[in-house]
PDB file of C-alpha atoms in Angstrom:
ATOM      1  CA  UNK A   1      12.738 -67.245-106.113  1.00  0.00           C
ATOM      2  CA  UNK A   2      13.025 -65.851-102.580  1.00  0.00           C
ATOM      3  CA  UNK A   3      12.196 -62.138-102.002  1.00  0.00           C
ATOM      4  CA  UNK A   4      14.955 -59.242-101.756  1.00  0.00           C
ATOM      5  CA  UNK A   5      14.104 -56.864 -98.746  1.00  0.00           C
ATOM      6  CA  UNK A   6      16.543 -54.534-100.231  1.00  0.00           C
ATOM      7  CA  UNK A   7      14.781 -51.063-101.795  1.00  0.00           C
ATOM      8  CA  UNK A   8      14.917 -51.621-105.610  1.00  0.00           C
ATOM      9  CA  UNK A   9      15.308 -47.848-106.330  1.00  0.00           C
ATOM     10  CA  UNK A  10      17.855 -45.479-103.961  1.00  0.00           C
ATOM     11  CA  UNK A  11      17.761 -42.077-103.168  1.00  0.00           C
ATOM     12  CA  UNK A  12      19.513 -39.420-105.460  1.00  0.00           C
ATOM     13  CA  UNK A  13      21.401 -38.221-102.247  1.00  0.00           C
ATOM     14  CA  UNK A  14      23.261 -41.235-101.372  1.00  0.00           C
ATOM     15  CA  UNK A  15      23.626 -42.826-104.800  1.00  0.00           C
ATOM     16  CA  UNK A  16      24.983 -39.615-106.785  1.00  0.00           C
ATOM     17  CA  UNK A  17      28.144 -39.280-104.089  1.00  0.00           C
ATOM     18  CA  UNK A  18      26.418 -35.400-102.907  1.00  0.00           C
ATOM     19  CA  UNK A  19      27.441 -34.138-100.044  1.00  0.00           C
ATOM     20  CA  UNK A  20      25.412 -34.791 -96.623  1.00  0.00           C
ATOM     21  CA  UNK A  21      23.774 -32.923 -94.881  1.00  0.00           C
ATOM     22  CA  UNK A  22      26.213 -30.830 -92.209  1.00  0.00           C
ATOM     23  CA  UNK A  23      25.268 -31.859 -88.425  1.00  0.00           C
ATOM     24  CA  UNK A  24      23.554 -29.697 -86.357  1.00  0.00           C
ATOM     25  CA  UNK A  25      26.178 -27.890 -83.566  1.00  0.00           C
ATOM     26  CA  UNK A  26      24.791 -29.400 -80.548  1.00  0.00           C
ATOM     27  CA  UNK A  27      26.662 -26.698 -78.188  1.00  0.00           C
ATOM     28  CA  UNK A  28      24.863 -23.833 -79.917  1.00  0.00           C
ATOM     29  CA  UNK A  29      21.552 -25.777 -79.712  1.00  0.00           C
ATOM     30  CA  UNK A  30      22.219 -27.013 -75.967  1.00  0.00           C
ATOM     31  CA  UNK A  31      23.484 -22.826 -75.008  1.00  0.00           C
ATOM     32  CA  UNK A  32      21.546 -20.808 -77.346  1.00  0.00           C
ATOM     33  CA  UNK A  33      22.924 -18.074 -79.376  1.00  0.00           C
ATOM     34  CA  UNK A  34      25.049 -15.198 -78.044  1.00  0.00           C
ATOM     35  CA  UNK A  35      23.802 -12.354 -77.783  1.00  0.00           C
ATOM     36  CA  UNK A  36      25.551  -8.743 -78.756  1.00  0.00           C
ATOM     37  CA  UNK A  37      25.912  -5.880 -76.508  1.00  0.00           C
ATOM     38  CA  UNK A  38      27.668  -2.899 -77.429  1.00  0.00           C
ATOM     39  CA  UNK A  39      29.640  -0.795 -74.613  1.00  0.00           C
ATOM     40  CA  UNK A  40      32.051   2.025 -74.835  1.00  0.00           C
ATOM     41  CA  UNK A  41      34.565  -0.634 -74.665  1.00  0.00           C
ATOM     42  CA  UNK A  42      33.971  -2.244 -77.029  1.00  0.00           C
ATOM     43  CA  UNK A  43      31.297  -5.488 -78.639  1.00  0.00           C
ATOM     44  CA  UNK A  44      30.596  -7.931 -76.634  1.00  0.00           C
ATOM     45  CA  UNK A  45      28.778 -11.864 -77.574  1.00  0.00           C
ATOM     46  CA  UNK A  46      26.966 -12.719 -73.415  1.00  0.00           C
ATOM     47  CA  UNK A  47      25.864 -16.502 -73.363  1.00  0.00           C
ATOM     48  CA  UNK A  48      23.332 -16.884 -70.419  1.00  0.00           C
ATOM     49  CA  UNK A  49      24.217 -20.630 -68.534  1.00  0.00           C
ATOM     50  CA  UNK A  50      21.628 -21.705 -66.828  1.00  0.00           C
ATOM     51  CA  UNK A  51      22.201 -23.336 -63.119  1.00  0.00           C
ATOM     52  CA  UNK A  52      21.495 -26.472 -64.515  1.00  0.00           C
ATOM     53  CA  UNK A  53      24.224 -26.375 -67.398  1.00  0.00           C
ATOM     54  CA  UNK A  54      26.846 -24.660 -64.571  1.00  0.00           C
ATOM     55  CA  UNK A  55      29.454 -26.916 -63.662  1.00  0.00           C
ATOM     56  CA  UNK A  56      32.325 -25.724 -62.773  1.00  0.00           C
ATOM     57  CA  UNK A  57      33.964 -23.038 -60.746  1.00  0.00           C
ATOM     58  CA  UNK A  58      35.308 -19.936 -62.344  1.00  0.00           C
ATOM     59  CA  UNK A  59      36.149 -16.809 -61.085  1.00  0.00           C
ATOM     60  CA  UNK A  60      33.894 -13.810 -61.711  1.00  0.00           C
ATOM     61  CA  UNK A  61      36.376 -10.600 -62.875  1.00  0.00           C
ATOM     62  CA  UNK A  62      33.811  -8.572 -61.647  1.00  0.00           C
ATOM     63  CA  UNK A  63      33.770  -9.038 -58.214  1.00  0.00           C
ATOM     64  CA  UNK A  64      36.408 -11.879 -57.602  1.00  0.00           C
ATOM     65  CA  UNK A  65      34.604 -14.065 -56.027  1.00  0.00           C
ATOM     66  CA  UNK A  66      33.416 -17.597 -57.093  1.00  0.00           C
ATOM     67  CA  UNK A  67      30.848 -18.773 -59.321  1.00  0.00           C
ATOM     68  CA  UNK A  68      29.677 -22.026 -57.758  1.00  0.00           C
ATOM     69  CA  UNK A  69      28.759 -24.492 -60.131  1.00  0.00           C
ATOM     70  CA  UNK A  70      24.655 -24.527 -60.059  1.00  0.00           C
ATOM     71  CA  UNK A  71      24.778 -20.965 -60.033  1.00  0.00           C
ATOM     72  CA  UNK A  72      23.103 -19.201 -63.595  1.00  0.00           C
ATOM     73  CA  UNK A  73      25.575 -16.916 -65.187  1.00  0.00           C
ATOM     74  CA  UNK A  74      26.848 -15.160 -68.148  1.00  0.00           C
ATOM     75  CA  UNK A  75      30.009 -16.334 -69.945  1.00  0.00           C
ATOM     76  CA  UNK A  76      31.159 -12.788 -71.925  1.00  0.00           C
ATOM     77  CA  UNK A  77      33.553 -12.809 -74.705  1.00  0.00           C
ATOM     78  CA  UNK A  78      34.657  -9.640 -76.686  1.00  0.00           C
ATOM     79  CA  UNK A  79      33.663  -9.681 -80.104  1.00  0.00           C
ATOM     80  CA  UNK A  80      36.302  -6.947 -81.761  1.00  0.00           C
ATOM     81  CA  UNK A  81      38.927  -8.049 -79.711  1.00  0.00           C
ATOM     82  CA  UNK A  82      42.808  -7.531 -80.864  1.00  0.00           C
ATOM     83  CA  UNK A  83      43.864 -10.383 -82.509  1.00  0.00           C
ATOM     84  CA  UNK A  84      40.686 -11.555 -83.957  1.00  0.00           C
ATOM     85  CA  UNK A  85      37.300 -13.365 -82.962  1.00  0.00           C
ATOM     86  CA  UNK A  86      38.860 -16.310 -81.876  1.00  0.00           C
ATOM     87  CA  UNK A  87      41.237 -14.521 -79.472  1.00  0.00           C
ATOM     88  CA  UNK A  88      38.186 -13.330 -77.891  1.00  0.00           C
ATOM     89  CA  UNK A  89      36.754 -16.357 -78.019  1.00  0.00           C
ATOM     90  CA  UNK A  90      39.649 -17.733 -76.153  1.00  0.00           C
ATOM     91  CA  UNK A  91      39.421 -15.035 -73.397  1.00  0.00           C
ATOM     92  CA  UNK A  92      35.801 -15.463 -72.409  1.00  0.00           C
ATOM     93  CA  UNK A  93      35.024 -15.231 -68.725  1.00  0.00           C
ATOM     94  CA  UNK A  94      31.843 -16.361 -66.526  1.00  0.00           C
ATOM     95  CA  UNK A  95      30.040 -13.130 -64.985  1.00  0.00           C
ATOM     96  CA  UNK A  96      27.682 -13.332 -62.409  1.00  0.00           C
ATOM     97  CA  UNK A  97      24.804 -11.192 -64.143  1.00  0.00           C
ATOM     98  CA  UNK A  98      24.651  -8.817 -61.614  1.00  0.00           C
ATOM     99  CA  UNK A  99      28.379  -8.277 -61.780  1.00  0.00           C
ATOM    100  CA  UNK A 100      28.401  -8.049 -65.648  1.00  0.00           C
ATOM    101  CA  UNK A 101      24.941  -5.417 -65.263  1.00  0.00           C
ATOM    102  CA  UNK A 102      26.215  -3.107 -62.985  1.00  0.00           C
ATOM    103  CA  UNK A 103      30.167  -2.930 -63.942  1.00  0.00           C
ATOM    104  CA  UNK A 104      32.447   0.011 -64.436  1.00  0.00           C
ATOM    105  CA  UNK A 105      34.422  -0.050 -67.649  1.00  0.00           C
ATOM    106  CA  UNK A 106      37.674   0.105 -66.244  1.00  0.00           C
ATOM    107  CA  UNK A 107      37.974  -3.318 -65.047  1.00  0.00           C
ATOM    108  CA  UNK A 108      40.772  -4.441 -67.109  1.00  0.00           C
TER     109      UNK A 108
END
């Protein structure tokens, strides 16, 4: 009788129907993890980019000028904005980091 090269016994996890494991967020590994600053106007989540992970052109609100893609900055987002955490995720903006360091609050 020929030879099965099939396992004879399976693993709990994928014979019982249980749930799999979730997969890792490979933006949050690739970016890193937010970090909080608090400011009289309010909490703020700053994500450093590196120059290597810049890649795009955005405009910096602190100084209007470009932020040329190869360039490390900060991409801010309020954290206790209005309408919610996903509002202010939706109105992040790339900083350069001396901009976002040395900025008066009454930029908006």
């Amino acid at each position: 009788m020929p030879r099965s090269n099939q396992p004879r016994r399976r693993r709990s996890s994928f014979s019982g129907g249980a749930a799999a494991e979730p997969e890792p967020d490979l933006d949050r590994a690739r970016l890193g993890i937010p970090q909080r600053e608090s400011a009289p106007d309010g909490e703020w989540a700053v994500r450093t980019i590196t120059a290597r992970n810049a890649q795009k052109v955005y405009t910096c609100p602190g100084c209007h000028r470009s932020v040329e893609p190869g360039v490390a900055h900060l991409v801010v987002w309020q954290e206790d904005a209005l309408f919610g955490a996903e509002a202010g995720l939706r109105e992040r903006r790339h900083w350069h980091s001396n901009c976002w360091r040395t900025r008066s609050y009454r930029y908006r």
